[in-house]
PDB file of N, CA, C and O in Angstrom:
ATOM      1  N   ILE V   1       0.861  -1.182   0.000  1.00 66.00           N
ATOM      2  CA  ILE V   1       0.000   0.000   0.000  1.00 66.00           C
ATOM      3  C   ILE V   1       0.897   1.231   0.000  1.00 66.00           C
ATOM      4  O   ILE V   1       1.779   1.347   0.848  1.00 66.00           O
ATOM      5  N   PRO V   2       0.676   2.161  -0.936  1.00 68.00           N
ATOM      6  CA  PRO V   2       1.474   3.387  -0.964  1.00 68.00           C
ATOM      7  C   PRO V   2       1.329   4.200   0.328  1.00 68.00           C
ATOM      8  O   PRO V   2       0.295   4.152   0.990  1.00 68.00           O
ATOM      9  N   THR V   3       2.353   4.942   0.661  1.00 78.00           N
ATOM     10  CA  THR V   3       2.349   5.774   1.863  1.00 78.00           C
ATOM     11  C   THR V   3       1.186   6.757   1.839  1.00 78.00           C
ATOM     12  O   THR V   3       0.934   7.412   0.845  1.00 78.00           O
ATOM     13  N   GLY V   4       0.475   6.838   2.938  1.00 88.00           N
ATOM     14  CA  GLY V   4      -0.644   7.767   3.056  1.00 88.00           C
ATOM     15  C   GLY V   4      -1.979   7.194   2.626  1.00 88.00           C
ATOM     16  O   GLY V   4      -3.025   7.782   2.880  1.00 88.00           O
ATOM     17  N   THR V   5      -1.976   6.042   1.968  1.00 94.00           N
ATOM     18  CA  THR V   5      -3.232   5.437   1.529  1.00 94.00           C
ATOM     19  C   THR V   5      -3.990   4.874   2.725  1.00 94.00           C
ATOM     20  O   THR V   5      -3.413   4.221   3.580  1.00 94.00           O
ATOM     21  N   LYS V   6      -5.291   5.144   2.756  1.00 94.00           N
ATOM     22  CA  LYS V   6      -6.147   4.635   3.831  1.00 94.00           C
ATOM     23  C   LYS V   6      -7.108   3.615   3.251  1.00 94.00           C
ATOM     24  O   LYS V   6      -7.607   3.774   2.145  1.00 94.00           O
ATOM     25  N   LEU V   7      -7.354   2.551   4.008  1.00 96.00           N
ATOM     26  CA  LEU V   7      -8.325   1.546   3.621  1.00 96.00           C
ATOM     27  C   LEU V   7      -9.556   1.694   4.498  1.00 96.00           C
ATOM     28  O   LEU V   7      -9.452   2.043   5.675  1.00 96.00           O
ATOM     29  N   GLY V   8     -10.722   1.415   3.933  1.00 97.00           N
ATOM     30  CA  GLY V   8     -11.958   1.529   4.701  1.00 97.00           C
ATOM     31  C   GLY V   8     -12.882   0.366   4.420  1.00 97.00           C
ATOM     32  O   GLY V   8     -12.854  -0.236   3.346  1.00 97.00           O
ATOM     33  N   LEU V   9     -13.709   0.046   5.408  1.00 98.00           N
ATOM     34  CA  LEU V   9     -14.705  -1.013   5.299  1.00 98.00           C
ATOM     35  C   LEU V   9     -15.983  -0.503   5.931  1.00 98.00           C
ATOM     36  O   LEU V   9     -15.955   0.059   7.030  1.00 98.00           O
ATOM     37  N   ALA V  10     -17.099  -0.661   5.239  1.00 97.00           N
ATOM     38  CA  ALA V  10     -18.379  -0.200   5.772  1.00 97.00           C
ATOM     39  C   ALA V  10     -19.440  -1.266   5.538  1.00 97.00           C
ATOM     40  O   ALA V  10     -19.416  -1.984   4.532  1.00 97.00           O
ATOM     41  N   TYR V  11     -20.382  -1.363   6.470  1.00 97.00           N
ATOM     42  CA  TYR V  11     -21.505  -2.285   6.362  1.00 97.00           C
ATOM     43  C   TYR V  11     -22.765  -1.547   6.773  1.00 97.00           C
ATOM     44  O   TYR V  11     -22.753  -0.777   7.735  1.00 97.00           O
ATOM     45  N   GLY V  12     -23.838  -1.775   6.052  1.00 97.00           N
ATOM     46  CA  GLY V  12     -25.106  -1.151   6.414  1.00 97.00           C
ATOM     47  C   GLY V  12     -26.264  -2.056   6.053  1.00 97.00           C
ATOM     48  O   GLY V  12     -26.206  -2.822   5.093  1.00 97.00           O
ATOM     49  N   VAL V  13     -27.320  -1.981   6.852  1.00 95.00           N
ATOM     50  CA  VAL V  13     -28.524  -2.750   6.582  1.00 95.00           C
ATOM     51  C   VAL V  13     -29.732  -1.907   6.966  1.00 95.00           C
ATOM     52  O   VAL V  13     -29.676  -1.142   7.941  1.00 95.00           O
ATOM     53  N   SER V  14     -30.786  -1.973   6.164  1.00 94.00           N
ATOM     54  CA  SER V  14     -32.037  -1.308   6.518  1.00 94.00           C
ATOM     55  C   SER V  14     -33.168  -2.317   6.369  1.00 94.00           C
ATOM     56  O   SER V  14     -33.148  -3.177   5.482  1.00 94.00           O
ATOM     57  N   ASN V  15     -34.152  -2.230   7.252  1.00 90.00           N
ATOM     58  CA  ASN V  15     -35.278  -3.163   7.271  1.00 90.00           C
ATOM     59  C   ASN V  15     -36.584  -2.403   7.205  1.00 90.00           C
ATOM     60  O   ASN V  15     -36.712  -1.330   7.793  1.00 90.00           O
ATOM     61  N   LEU V  16     -37.567  -2.991   6.515  1.00 85.00           N
ATOM     62  CA  LEU V  16     -38.908  -2.429   6.432  1.00 85.00           C
ATOM     63  C   LEU V  16     -39.896  -3.525   6.796  1.00 85.00           C
ATOM     64  O   LEU V  16     -40.037  -4.513   6.067  1.00 85.00           O
ATOM     65  N   ASP V  17     -40.540  -3.378   7.933  1.00 83.00           N
ATOM     66  CA  ASP V  17     -41.549  -4.339   8.365  1.00 83.00           C
ATOM     67  C   ASP V  17     -42.898  -3.953   7.784  1.00 83.00           C
ATOM     68  O   ASP V  17     -43.185  -2.782   7.565  1.00 83.00           O
ATOM     69  N   THR V  18     -43.737  -4.947   7.563  1.00 78.00           N
ATOM     70  CA  THR V  18     -45.101  -4.663   7.099  1.00 78.00           C
ATOM     71  C   THR V  18     -45.966  -4.299   8.298  1.00 78.00           C
ATOM     72  O   THR V  18     -45.732  -4.756   9.422  1.00 78.00           O
ATOM     73  N   ALA V  19     -46.953  -3.482   8.057  1.00 78.00           N
ATOM     74  CA  ALA V  19     -47.901  -3.099   9.101  1.00 78.00           C
ATOM     75  C   ALA V  19     -48.931  -4.217   9.268  1.00 78.00           C
ATOM     76  O   ALA V  19     -49.129  -5.028   8.360  1.00 78.00           O
ATOM     77  N   SER V  20     -49.577  -4.262  10.405  1.00 80.00           N
ATOM     78  CA  SER V  20     -50.583  -5.303  10.624  1.00 80.00           C
ATOM     79  C   SER V  20     -51.701  -5.158   9.584  1.00 80.00           C
ATOM     80  O   SER V  20     -52.169  -4.068   9.294  1.00 80.00           O
ATOM     81  N   GLY V  21     -52.047  -6.263   8.965  1.00 77.00           N
ATOM     82  CA  GLY V  21     -53.074  -6.260   7.946  1.00 77.00           C
ATOM     83  C   GLY V  21     -52.585  -5.934   6.546  1.00 77.00           C
ATOM     84  O   GLY V  21     -53.330  -6.031   5.581  1.00 77.00           O
ATOM     85  N   GLU V  22     -51.328  -5.562   6.397  1.00 73.00           N
ATOM     86  CA  GLU V  22     -50.784  -5.225   5.085  1.00 73.00           C
ATOM     87  C   GLU V  22     -50.517  -6.502   4.294  1.00 73.00           C
ATOM     88  O   GLU V  22     -49.963  -7.469   4.821  1.00 73.00           O
ATOM     89  N   THR V  23     -50.877  -6.503   3.025  1.00 72.00           N
ATOM     90  CA  THR V  23     -50.734  -7.719   2.215  1.00 72.00           C
ATOM     91  C   THR V  23     -49.771  -7.556   1.048  1.00 72.00           C
ATOM     92  O   THR V  23     -49.587  -8.482   0.275  1.00 72.00           O
ATOM     93  N   ASN V  24     -49.163  -6.411   0.881  1.00 70.00           N
ATOM     94  CA  ASN V  24     -48.263  -6.167  -0.251  1.00 70.00           C
ATOM     95  C   ASN V  24     -46.904  -6.784   0.034  1.00 70.00           C
ATOM     96  O   ASN V  24     -46.025  -6.162   0.628  1.00 70.00           O
ATOM     97  N   ALA V  25     -46.698  -8.028  -0.416  1.00 69.00           N
ATOM     98  CA  ALA V  25     -45.455  -8.749  -0.143  1.00 69.00           C
ATOM     99  C   ALA V  25     -44.345  -8.391  -1.123  1.00 69.00           C
ATOM    100  O   ALA V  25     -43.254  -8.918  -1.022  1.00 69.00           O
ATOM    101  N   THR V  26     -44.603  -7.518  -2.083  1.00 74.00           N
ATOM    102  CA  THR V  26     -43.570  -7.161  -3.053  1.00 74.00           C
ATOM    103  C   THR V  26     -42.676  -6.024  -2.556  1.00 74.00           C
ATOM    104  O   THR V  26     -41.695  -5.694  -3.194  1.00 74.00           O
ATOM    105  N   LEU V  27     -43.017  -5.428  -1.419  1.00 80.00           N
ATOM    106  CA  LEU V  27     -42.186  -4.362  -0.869  1.00 80.00           C
ATOM    107  C   LEU V  27     -40.831  -4.908  -0.429  1.00 80.00           C
ATOM    108  O   LEU V  27     -40.707  -6.067  -0.029  1.00 80.00           O
ATOM    109  N   VAL V  28     -39.818  -4.078  -0.496  1.00 83.00           N
ATOM    110  CA  VAL V  28     -38.487  -4.475  -0.039  1.00 83.00           C
ATOM    111  C   VAL V  28     -38.505  -4.632   1.481  1.00 83.00           C
ATOM    112  O   VAL V  28     -38.933  -3.736   2.199  1.00 83.00           O
ATOM    113  N   GLU V  29     -38.056  -5.790   1.943  1.00 87.00           N
ATOM    114  CA  GLU V  29     -37.990  -6.047   3.382  1.00 87.00           C
ATOM    115  C   GLU V  29     -36.625  -5.638   3.947  1.00 87.00           C
ATOM    116  O   GLU V  29     -36.534  -5.107   5.042  1.00 87.00           O
ATOM    117  N   GLU V  30     -35.553  -5.905   3.155  1.00 91.00           N
ATOM    118  CA  GLU V  30     -34.213  -5.638   3.672  1.00 91.00           C
ATOM    119  C   GLU V  30     -33.269  -5.243   2.544  1.00 91.00           C
ATOM    120  O   GLU V  30     -33.282  -5.845   1.469  1.00 91.00           O
ATOM    121  N   ASN V  31     -32.465  -4.227   2.795  1.00 93.00           N
ATOM    122  CA  ASN V  31     -31.348  -3.842   1.932  1.00 93.00           C
ATOM    123  C   ASN V  31     -30.075  -3.998   2.752  1.00 93.00           C
ATOM    124  O   ASN V  31     -30.011  -3.548   3.897  1.00 93.00           O
ATOM    125  N   GLU V  32     -29.067  -4.613   2.152  1.00 95.00           N
ATOM    126  CA  GLU V  32     -27.798  -4.837   2.850  1.00 95.00           C
ATOM    127  C   GLU V  32     -26.656  -4.463   1.912  1.00 95.00           C
ATOM    128  O   GLU V  32     -26.697  -4.775   0.719  1.00 95.00           O
ATOM    129  N   ARG V  33     -25.630  -3.785   2.453  1.00 96.00           N
ATOM    130  CA  ARG V  33     -24.515  -3.349   1.612  1.00 96.00           C
ATOM    131  C   ARG V  33     -23.187  -3.462   2.358  1.00 96.00           C
ATOM    132  O   ARG V  33     -23.080  -3.084   3.527  1.00 96.00           O
ATOM    133  N   TRP V  34     -22.180  -3.956   1.648  1.00 97.00           N
ATOM    134  CA  TRP V  34     -20.788  -3.961   2.086  1.00 97.00           C
ATOM    135  C   TRP V  34     -19.999  -3.072   1.143  1.00 97.00           C
ATOM    136  O   TRP V  34     -20.184  -3.136  -0.072  1.00 97.00           O
ATOM    137  N   THR V  35     -19.112  -2.242   1.685  1.00 97.00           N
ATOM    138  CA  THR V  35     -18.241  -1.403   0.866  1.00 97.00           C
ATOM    139  C   THR V  35     -16.805  -1.541   1.365  1.00 97.00           C
ATOM    140  O   THR V  35     -16.559  -1.477   2.570  1.00 97.00           O
ATOM    141  N   VAL V  36     -15.889  -1.748   0.432  1.00 98.00           N
ATOM    142  CA  VAL V  36     -14.454  -1.765   0.723  1.00 98.00           C
ATOM    143  C   VAL V  36     -13.840  -0.671  -0.137  1.00 98.00           C
ATOM    144  O   VAL V  36     -14.118  -0.594  -1.338  1.00 98.00           O
ATOM    145  N   GLY V  37     -13.014   0.186   0.476  1.00 97.00           N
ATOM    146  CA  GLY V  37     -12.459   1.299  -0.280  1.00 97.00           C
ATOM    147  C   GLY V  37     -10.998   1.564   0.024  1.00 97.00           C
ATOM    148  O   GLY V  37     -10.491   1.212   1.094  1.00 97.00           O
ATOM    149  N   ALA V  38     -10.334   2.198  -0.941  1.00 96.00           N
ATOM    150  CA  ALA V  38      -8.960   2.670  -0.776  1.00 96.00           C
ATOM    151  C   ALA V  38      -8.955   4.154  -1.160  1.00 96.00           C
ATOM    152  O   ALA V  38      -9.538   4.546  -2.179  1.00 96.00           O
ATOM    153  N   TYR V  39      -8.317   4.965  -0.324  1.00 96.00           N
ATOM    154  CA  TYR V  39      -8.328   6.427  -0.479  1.00 96.00           C
ATOM    155  C   TYR V  39      -6.881   6.913  -0.422  1.00 96.00           C
ATOM    156  O   TYR V  39      -6.220   6.802   0.605  1.00 96.00           O
ATOM    157  N   HIS V  40      -6.399   7.458  -1.538  1.00 95.00           N
ATOM    158  CA  HIS V  40      -4.995   7.866  -1.636  1.00 95.00           C
ATOM    159  C   HIS V  40      -4.886   9.374  -1.866  1.00 95.00           C
ATOM    160  O   HIS V  40      -5.410   9.896  -2.855  1.00 95.00           O
ATOM    161  N   PRO V  41      -4.186  10.088  -0.959  1.00 94.00           N
ATOM    162  CA  PRO V  41      -4.030  11.535  -1.129  1.00 94.00           C
ATOM    163  C   PRO V  41      -2.967  11.852  -2.190  1.00 94.00           C
ATOM    164  O   PRO V  41      -1.837  11.396  -2.103  1.00 94.00           O
ATOM    165  N   LEU V  42      -3.357  12.635  -3.190  1.00 92.00           N
ATOM    166  CA  LEU V  42      -2.393  13.138  -4.172  1.00 92.00           C
ATOM    167  C   LEU V  42      -1.799  14.452  -3.688  1.00 92.00           C
ATOM    168  O   LEU V  42      -0.600  14.681  -3.809  1.00 92.00           O
ATOM    169  N   THR V  43      -2.679  15.325  -3.177  1.00 91.00           N
ATOM    170  CA  THR V  43      -2.268  16.598  -2.597  1.00 91.00           C
ATOM    171  C   THR V  43      -3.087  16.790  -1.321  1.00 91.00           C
ATOM    172  O   THR V  43      -3.911  15.947  -0.970  1.00 91.00           O
ATOM    173  N   LYS V  44      -2.888  17.915  -0.661  1.00 89.00           N
ATOM    174  CA  LYS V  44      -3.648  18.227   0.549  1.00 89.00           C
ATOM    175  C   LYS V  44      -5.146  18.314   0.257  1.00 89.00           C
ATOM    176  O   LYS V  44      -5.981  18.028   1.112  1.00 89.00           O
ATOM    177  N   HIS V  45      -5.514  18.680  -0.980  1.00 93.00           N
ATOM    178  CA  HIS V  45      -6.911  18.917  -1.328  1.00 93.00           C
ATOM    179  C   HIS V  45      -7.508  17.908  -2.307  1.00 93.00           C
ATOM    180  O   HIS V  45      -8.665  18.046  -2.689  1.00 93.00           O
ATOM    181  N   LEU V  46      -6.745  16.888  -2.726  1.00 94.00           N
ATOM    182  CA  LEU V  46      -7.240  15.947  -3.731  1.00 94.00           C
ATOM    183  C   LEU V  46      -6.888  14.512  -3.353  1.00 94.00           C
ATOM    184  O   LEU V  46      -5.722  14.182  -3.153  1.00 94.00           O
ATOM    185  N   ASN V  47      -7.921  13.660  -3.228  1.00 95.00           N
ATOM    186  CA  ASN V  47      -7.745  12.229  -2.938  1.00 95.00           C
ATOM    187  C   ASN V  47      -8.285  11.404  -4.101  1.00 95.00           C
ATOM    188  O   ASN V  47      -9.345  11.708  -4.640  1.00 95.00           O
ATOM    189  N   LEU V  48      -7.559  10.353  -4.452  1.00 96.00           N
ATOM    190  CA  LEU V  48      -8.073   9.374  -5.401  1.00 96.00           C
ATOM    191  C   LEU V  48      -8.833   8.312  -4.610  1.00 96.00           C
ATOM    192  O   LEU V  48      -8.447   7.953  -3.498  1.00 96.00           O
ATOM    193  N   VAL V  49      -9.909   7.788  -5.200  1.00 97.00           N
ATOM    194  CA  VAL V  49     -10.786   6.853  -4.501  1.00 97.00           C
ATOM    195  C   VAL V  49     -11.058   5.640  -5.384  1.00 97.00           C
ATOM    196  O   VAL V  49     -11.313   5.781  -6.580  1.00 97.00           O
ATOM    197  N   ALA V  50     -11.018   4.455  -4.769  1.00 97.00           N
ATOM    198  CA  ALA V  50     -11.450   3.217  -5.419  1.00 97.00           C
ATOM    199  C   ALA V  50     -12.332   2.479  -4.415  1.00 97.00           C
ATOM    200  O   ALA V  50     -11.926   2.279  -3.264  1.00 97.00           O
ATOM    201  N   GLU V  51     -13.546   2.114  -4.839  1.00 97.00           N
ATOM    202  CA  GLU V  51     -14.470   1.434  -3.937  1.00 97.00           C
ATOM    203  C   GLU V  51     -15.145   0.263  -4.640  1.00 97.00           C
ATOM    204  O   GLU V  51     -15.455   0.327  -5.826  1.00 97.00           O
ATOM    205  N   TYR V  52     -15.383  -0.803  -3.867  1.00 98.00           N
ATOM    206  CA  TYR V  52     -16.139  -1.963  -4.322  1.00 98.00           C
ATOM    207  C   TYR V  52     -17.361  -2.090  -3.422  1.00 98.00           C
ATOM    208  O   TYR V  52     -17.246  -2.021  -2.192  1.00 98.00           O
ATOM    209  N   ASN V  53     -18.560  -2.253  -4.024  1.00 97.00           N
ATOM    210  CA  ASN V  53     -19.813  -2.391  -3.280  1.00 97.00           C
ATOM    211  C   ASN V  53     -20.490  -3.698  -3.628  1.00 97.00           C
ATOM    212  O   ASN V  53     -20.577  -4.063  -4.803  1.00 97.00           O
ATOM    213  N   GLU V  54     -20.980  -4.375  -2.601  1.00 97.00           N
ATOM    214  CA  GLU V  54     -21.797  -5.582  -2.784  1.00 97.00           C
ATOM    215  C   GLU V  54     -23.138  -5.307  -2.117  1.00 97.00           C
ATOM    216  O   GLU V  54     -23.187  -5.046  -0.914  1.00 97.00           O
ATOM    217  N   ILE V  55     -24.219  -5.347  -2.899  1.00 96.00           N
ATOM    218  CA  ILE V  55     -25.540  -4.957  -2.415  1.00 96.00           C
ATOM    219  C   ILE V  55     -26.514  -6.109  -2.626  1.00 96.00           C
ATOM    220  O   ILE V  55     -26.504  -6.755  -3.679  1.00 96.00           O
ATOM    221  N   GLU V  56     -27.354  -6.362  -1.621  1.00 95.00           N
ATOM    222  CA  GLU V  56     -28.393  -7.379  -1.731  1.00 95.00           C
ATOM    223  C   GLU V  56     -29.698  -6.827  -1.177  1.00 95.00           C
ATOM    224  O   GLU V  56     -29.729  -6.253  -0.096  1.00 95.00           O
ATOM    225  N   SER V  57     -30.784  -7.003  -1.945  1.00 93.00           N
ATOM    226  CA  SER V  57     -32.120  -6.588  -1.512  1.00 93.00           C
ATOM    227  C   SER V  57     -33.020  -7.813  -1.483  1.00 93.00           C
ATOM    228  O   SER V  57     -32.920  -8.686  -2.352  1.00 93.00           O
ATOM    229  N   LYS V  58     -33.897  -7.855  -0.491  1.00 92.00           N
ATOM    230  CA  LYS V  58     -34.823  -8.976  -0.361  1.00 92.00           C
ATOM    231  C   LYS V  58     -36.216  -8.433  -0.085  1.00 92.00           C
ATOM    232  O   LYS V  58     -36.389  -7.535   0.736  1.00 92.00           O
ATOM    233  N   SER V  59     -37.232  -8.987  -0.793  1.00 88.00           N
ATOM    234  CA  SER V  59     -38.609  -8.548  -0.577  1.00 88.00           C
ATOM    235  C   SER V  59     -39.282  -9.429   0.476  1.00 88.00           C
ATOM    236  O   SER V  59     -38.739 -10.451   0.883  1.00 88.00           O
ATOM    237  N   HIS V  60     -40.466  -9.035   0.880  1.00 83.00           N
ATOM    238  CA  HIS V  60     -41.206  -9.789   1.888  1.00 83.00           C
ATOM    239  C   HIS V  60     -41.633 -11.169   1.392  1.00 83.00           C
ATOM    240  O   HIS V  60     -41.898 -12.053   2.198  1.00 83.00           O
ATOM    241  N   ASN V  61     -41.684 -11.369   0.077  1.00 84.00           N
ATOM    242  CA  ASN V  61     -42.018 -12.693  -0.447  1.00 84.00           C
ATOM    243  C   ASN V  61     -40.765 -13.445  -0.897  1.00 84.00           C
ATOM    244  O   ASN V  61     -40.821 -14.324  -1.741  1.00 84.00           O
ATOM    245  N   ASP V  62     -39.619 -13.096  -0.324  1.00 83.00           N
ATOM    246  CA  ASP V  62     -38.327 -13.771  -0.499  1.00 83.00           C
ATOM    247  C   ASP V  62     -37.732 -13.691  -1.905  1.00 83.00           C
ATOM    248  O   ASP V  62     -36.898 -14.508  -2.271  1.00 83.00           O
ATOM    249  N   LEU V  63     -38.133 -12.715  -2.714  1.00 88.00           N
ATOM    250  CA  LEU V  63     -37.435 -12.451  -3.969  1.00 88.00           C
ATOM    251  C   LEU V  63     -36.164 -11.685  -3.633  1.00 88.00           C
ATOM    252  O   LEU V  63     -36.164 -10.822  -2.758  1.00 88.00           O
ATOM    253  N   LYS V  64     -35.050 -11.998  -4.325  1.00 92.00           N
ATOM    254  CA  LYS V  64     -33.768 -11.356  -4.032  1.00 92.00           C
ATOM    255  C   LYS V  64     -33.193 -10.711  -5.284  1.00 92.00           C
ATOM    256  O   LYS V  64     -33.410 -11.175  -6.395  1.00 92.00           O
ATOM    257  N   ASN V  65     -32.435  -9.658  -5.066  1.00 93.00           N
ATOM    258  CA  ASN V  65     -31.708  -8.981  -6.125  1.00 93.00           C
ATOM    259  C   ASN V  65     -30.324  -8.648  -5.580  1.00 93.00           C
ATOM    260  O   ASN V  65     -30.202  -8.126  -4.475  1.00 93.00           O
ATOM    261  N   GLU V  66     -29.293  -8.979  -6.350  1.00 95.00           N
ATOM    262  CA  GLU V  66     -27.916  -8.712  -5.924  1.00 95.00           C
ATOM    263  C   GLU V  66     -27.209  -7.852  -6.959  1.00 95.00           C
ATOM    264  O   GLU V  66     -27.482  -7.943  -8.153  1.00 95.00           O
ATOM    265  N   SER V  67     -26.283  -7.028  -6.470  1.00 96.00           N
ATOM    266  CA  SER V  67     -25.536  -6.146  -7.358  1.00 96.00           C
ATOM    267  C   SER V  67     -24.121  -5.973  -6.823  1.00 96.00           C
ATOM    268  O   SER V  67     -23.917  -5.828  -5.617  1.00 96.00           O
ATOM    269  N   ASP V  68     -23.147  -6.003  -7.720  1.00 97.00           N
ATOM    270  CA  ASP V  68     -21.754  -5.709  -7.394  1.00 97.00           C
ATOM    271  C   ASP V  68     -21.317  -4.538  -8.260  1.00 97.00           C
ATOM    272  O   ASP V  68     -21.621  -4.497  -9.449  1.00 97.00           O
ATOM    273  N   SER V  69     -20.616  -3.581  -7.666  1.00 97.00           N
ATOM    274  CA  SER V  69     -20.140  -2.440  -8.451  1.00 97.00           C
ATOM    275  C   SER V  69     -18.755  -2.026  -7.984  1.00 97.00           C
ATOM    276  O   SER V  69     -18.376  -2.226  -6.831  1.00 97.00           O
ATOM    277  N   PHE V  70     -18.008  -1.440  -8.912  1.00 97.00           N
ATOM    278  CA  PHE V  70     -16.667  -0.934  -8.629  1.00 97.00           C
ATOM    279  C   PHE V  70     -16.625   0.508  -9.115  1.00 97.00           C
ATOM    280  O   PHE V  70     -17.065   0.807 -10.223  1.00 97.00           O
ATOM    281  N   SER V  71     -16.140   1.408  -8.268  1.00 97.00           N
ATOM    282  CA  SER V  71     -16.117   2.834  -8.599  1.00 97.00           C
ATOM    283  C   SER V  71     -14.708   3.391  -8.470  1.00 97.00           C
ATOM    284  O   SER V  71     -13.982   3.049  -7.535  1.00 97.00           O
ATOM    285  N   LEU V  72     -14.350   4.272  -9.381  1.00 97.00           N
ATOM    286  CA  LEU V  72     -13.094   5.019  -9.328  1.00 97.00           C
ATOM    287  C   LEU V  72     -13.440   6.501  -9.394  1.00 97.00           C
ATOM    288  O   LEU V  72     -14.361   6.894 -10.115  1.00 97.00           O
ATOM    289  N   GLY V  73     -12.723   7.303  -8.638  1.00 97.00           N
ATOM    290  CA  GLY V  73     -13.020   8.737  -8.673  1.00 97.00           C
ATOM    291  C   GLY V  73     -12.025   9.532  -7.856  1.00 97.00           C
ATOM    292  O   GLY V  73     -10.951   9.060  -7.513  1.00 97.00           O
ATOM    293  N   ALA V  74     -12.437  10.750  -7.551  1.00 96.00           N
ATOM    294  CA  ALA V  74     -11.599  11.666  -6.781  1.00 96.00           C
ATOM    295  C   ALA V  74     -12.478  12.477  -5.835  1.00 96.00           C
ATOM    296  O   ALA V  74     -13.654  12.687  -6.107  1.00 96.00           O
ATOM    297  N   ILE V  75     -11.886  12.876  -4.728  1.00 95.00           N
ATOM    298  CA  ILE V  75     -12.553  13.752  -3.771  1.00 95.00           C
ATOM    299  C   ILE V  75     -11.755  15.040  -3.706  1.00 95.00           C
ATOM    300  O   ILE V  75     -10.537  15.016  -3.493  1.00 95.00           O
ATOM    301  N   LEU V  76     -12.439  16.164  -3.893  1.00 95.00           N
ATOM    302  CA  LEU V  76     -11.804  17.471  -3.822  1.00 95.00           C
ATOM    303  C   LEU V  76     -12.235  18.156  -2.532  1.00 95.00           C
ATOM    304  O   LEU V  76     -13.432  18.337  -2.291  1.00 95.00           O
ATOM    305  N   PHE V  77     -11.292  18.481  -1.687  1.00 92.00           N
ATOM    306  CA  PHE V  77     -11.565  19.183  -0.427  1.00 92.00           C
ATOM    307  C   PHE V  77     -11.270  20.671  -0.623  1.00 92.00           C
ATOM    308  O   PHE V  77     -10.244  21.039  -1.166  1.00 92.00           O
ATOM    309  N   PHE V  78     -12.200  21.523  -0.195  1.00 88.00           N
ATOM    310  CA  PHE V  78     -11.961  22.975  -0.300  1.00 88.00           C
ATOM    311  C   PHE V  78     -12.538  23.681   0.882  1.00 88.00           C
ATOM    312  O   PHE V  78     -13.247  23.161   1.693  1.00 88.00           O
TER     313      PHE V  78
END
């Protein structure tokens, strides 16, 4: 790892419960995400960023959707 590079790991989950008497099972019940990132300072005001995200959504009727993404970019501090 180059000098000054920082690594990060993040996890998040959100849940949506159905109300009593609700019958719409197609609503999203849970969203879950993992993010792994590397942040490298080029200057005091500019960082290069690389992140990988793994996302999974599940509905109340157990349908699932998964997504993986990779992002490259920069952060400008001012």
